[in-house]
XYZ file of N, CA and C in Angstrom:
234
model
N -13.576 -1.856 -3.510
C -12.265 -1.892 -4.115
C -12.212 -2.847 -5.303
N -13.265 -3.600 -5.533
C -13.254 -4.583 -6.619
C -12.951 -3.946 -7.967
N -13.451 -2.752 -8.206
C -13.207 -2.084 -9.490
C -11.911 -1.273 -9.488
N -11.094 -1.411 -8.457
C -9.823 -0.688 -8.350
C -8.625 -1.636 -8.471
N -8.821 -2.753 -9.127
C -7.775 -3.777 -9.234
C -6.474 -3.213 -9.804
N -6.568 -2.397 -10.845
C -5.357 -1.837 -11.458
C -4.591 -0.953 -10.480
N -5.307 -0.156 -9.676
C -4.637 0.691 -8.684
C -3.982 -0.154 -7.594
N -4.634 -1.224 -7.183
C -4.058 -2.121 -6.178
C -2.770 -2.744 -6.713
N -2.795 -3.229 -7.939
C -1.597 -3.830 -8.534
C -0.480 -2.808 -8.714
N -0.831 -1.586 -9.120
C 0.177 -0.531 -9.267
C 0.802 -0.189 -7.919
N -0.011 -0.117 -6.880
C 0.498 0.191 -5.543
C 1.436 -0.904 -5.052
N 1.106 -2.149 -5.312
C 1.983 -3.257 -4.914
C 3.297 -3.256 -5.678
N 3.247 -2.961 -6.960
C 4.462 -3.028 -7.777
C 5.303 -1.763 -7.711
N 4.705 -0.649 -7.317
C 5.427 0.621 -7.300
C 4.965 1.497 -6.131
N 5.168 1.041 -4.889
C 4.705 1.824 -3.738
C 5.591 3.034 -3.481
N 5.043 4.006 -2.771
C 5.838 5.149 -2.324
C 6.480 4.850 -0.980
N 5.818 4.034 -0.178
C 6.414 3.585 1.068
C 5.803 2.260 1.482
N 6.546 1.546 2.326
C 6.075 0.283 2.884
C 6.208 0.383 4.392
N 5.115 0.062 5.078
C 5.105 0.084 6.532
C 4.890 -1.322 7.070
N 5.373 -1.529 8.301
C 5.153 -2.802 8.981
C 3.708 -2.859 9.436
N 3.033 -3.957 9.144
C 1.649 -4.145 9.574
C 1.594 -4.974 10.841
N 0.440 -5.554 11.092
C 0.250 -6.427 12.247
C 0.491 -7.878 11.834
N 1.016 -8.671 12.727
C 1.166 -10.119 12.564
C 1.718 -10.506 11.189
N 2.957 -10.136 10.938
C 3.666 -10.533 9.711
C 3.064 -9.992 8.421
N 2.418 -8.847 8.472
C 1.884 -8.236 7.257
C 2.661 -6.970 6.935
N 2.549 -6.545 5.691
C 3.168 -5.315 5.221
C 2.096 -4.449 4.582
N 2.321 -3.134 4.574
C 1.395 -2.190 3.968
C 2.115 -1.445 2.858
N 1.687 -1.652 1.628
C 2.200 -0.892 0.486
C 1.303 0.330 0.340
N 1.910 1.514 0.230
C 1.138 2.756 0.231
C 1.572 3.628 -0.935
N 0.582 4.199 -1.601
C 0.842 5.084 -2.743
C -0.221 6.171 -2.776
N 0.210 7.399 -3.067
C -0.705 8.537 -3.155
C -1.281 8.638 -4.561
N -2.579 8.886 -4.633
C -3.264 9.088 -5.911
C -3.951 10.443 -5.897
N -3.519 11.288 -6.804
C -4.099 12.624 -6.959
C -5.567 12.519 -7.361
N -5.852 11.540 -8.217
C -7.220 11.355 -8.708
C -7.657 9.920 -8.441
N -8.256 9.701 -7.312
C -8.822 8.399 -6.966
C -10.342 8.546 -6.963
N -11.078 7.462 -6.776
C -12.536 7.596 -6.696
C -12.982 8.519 -5.558
N -12.120 8.704 -4.582
C -12.439 9.563 -3.439
C -11.616 10.846 -3.450
N -11.169 11.266 -4.599
C -10.316 12.444 -4.784
C -8.893 12.147 -4.324
N -8.224 13.092 -3.684
C -6.814 12.960 -3.297
C -6.694 12.048 -2.073
N -6.258 10.811 -2.302
C -6.167 9.844 -1.209
C -4.959 8.930 -1.387
N -4.560 8.325 -0.288
C -3.553 7.269 -0.303
C -4.267 5.927 -0.406
N -3.712 5.046 -1.208
C -4.216 3.680 -1.262
C -3.274 2.812 -0.433
N -3.831 2.091 0.519
C -3.071 1.182 1.374
C -3.457 -0.241 0.993
N -2.460 -1.038 0.641
C -2.688 -2.445 0.308
C -1.987 -3.279 1.376
N -2.763 -4.020 2.143
C -2.223 -4.877 3.194
C -1.969 -6.251 2.578
N -0.725 -6.716 2.691
C -0.373 -7.992 2.070
C 0.572 -8.788 2.955
N 0.707 -10.050 2.625
C 1.594 -10.937 3.363
C 2.503 -11.638 2.369
N 3.800 -11.635 2.649
C 4.769 -12.322 1.798
C 4.967 -13.742 2.302
N 4.913 -14.695 1.380
C 5.212 -16.085 1.714
C 6.710 -16.320 1.559
N 7.280 -15.767 0.483
C 8.723 -15.789 0.246
C 9.050 -14.581 -0.634
N 10.250 -14.508 -1.175
C 10.674 -13.323 -1.946
C 9.885 -13.124 -3.235
N 9.247 -14.160 -3.740
C 8.549 -14.046 -5.023
C 7.057 -14.341 -4.946
N 6.536 -14.639 -3.760
C 5.127 -15.012 -3.658
C 4.496 -14.400 -2.413
N 3.238 -14.065 -2.529
C 2.492 -13.505 -1.416
C 1.037 -13.332 -1.811
N 0.265 -12.676 -0.941
C -1.142 -12.458 -1.253
C -1.654 -11.203 -0.556
N -2.693 -10.616 -1.135
C -3.319 -9.401 -0.612
C -4.400 -9.794 0.383
N -4.390 -9.137 1.541
C -5.427 -9.357 2.544
C -6.586 -8.385 2.361
N -6.262 -7.106 2.154
C -7.289 -6.085 1.966
C -6.638 -4.834 1.394
N -7.465 -3.903 0.967
C -6.977 -2.613 0.465
C -8.024 -1.557 0.791
N -7.549 -0.332 1.037
C -8.472 0.749 1.381
C -7.824 2.098 1.097
N -8.669 3.114 0.913
C -8.204 4.486 0.750
C -8.211 5.178 2.106
N -7.237 6.076 2.310
C -7.161 6.851 3.542
C -6.601 8.230 3.222
N -6.833 9.176 4.123
C -6.361 10.542 3.879
C -4.869 10.698 4.151
N -4.292 9.834 4.997
C -2.849 9.892 5.246
C -2.370 8.558 5.821
N -1.106 8.214 5.567
C -0.557 6.976 6.139
C -0.448 7.094 7.658
N -0.430 5.974 8.325
C -0.299 5.959 9.779
C 1.071 6.488 10.192
N 1.083 7.336 11.184
C 2.359 7.834 11.722
C 2.865 6.933 12.845
N 2.002 6.042 13.320
C 2.378 5.145 14.419
C 3.092 3.892 13.931
N 2.887 3.539 12.690
C 3.515 2.322 12.159
C 4.953 2.607 11.729
N 5.774 1.581 11.811
C 7.180 1.708 11.431
C 7.307 1.642 9.912
N 7.962 2.649 9.342
C 8.238 2.659 7.905
C 9.501 1.851 7.669
N 9.401 0.834 6.813
C 10.570 -0.010 6.555
C 11.208 0.277 5.207
N 10.514 1.014 4.349
C 11.084 1.428 3.065
C 10.333 2.649 2.571
N 11.089 3.595 2.002
C 10.488 4.798 1.425
C 11.218 5.124 0.135
N 10.447 5.393 -0.915
C 11.053 5.752 -2.203
C 11.771 7.085 -2.046
N 12.991 7.145 -2.552
C 13.738 8.404 -2.493
C 13.206 9.357 -3.549
N 13.192 10.595 -3.219
C 12.724 11.630 -4.161
C 13.910 12.109 -4.974
N 13.877 11.803 -6.272
C 14.991 12.235 -7.127
C 14.497 12.930 -8.351
């Protein structure tokens, strides 16, 4: 993921959905039609320290977001 920094930052700043992670973490998720692995979702696991600060724990591509995790925000389709 080191060479995917721009995609990680885009996913954090403009996610399609945010899910609750484990132990006070959040998952920012965004679909990419053209990723290094073709059509995949990028999941960025991060932790917020406060409203304006936080840090990324890890990021990975997956074929679909988890259906077991609670979705806490979803971008409306307009």
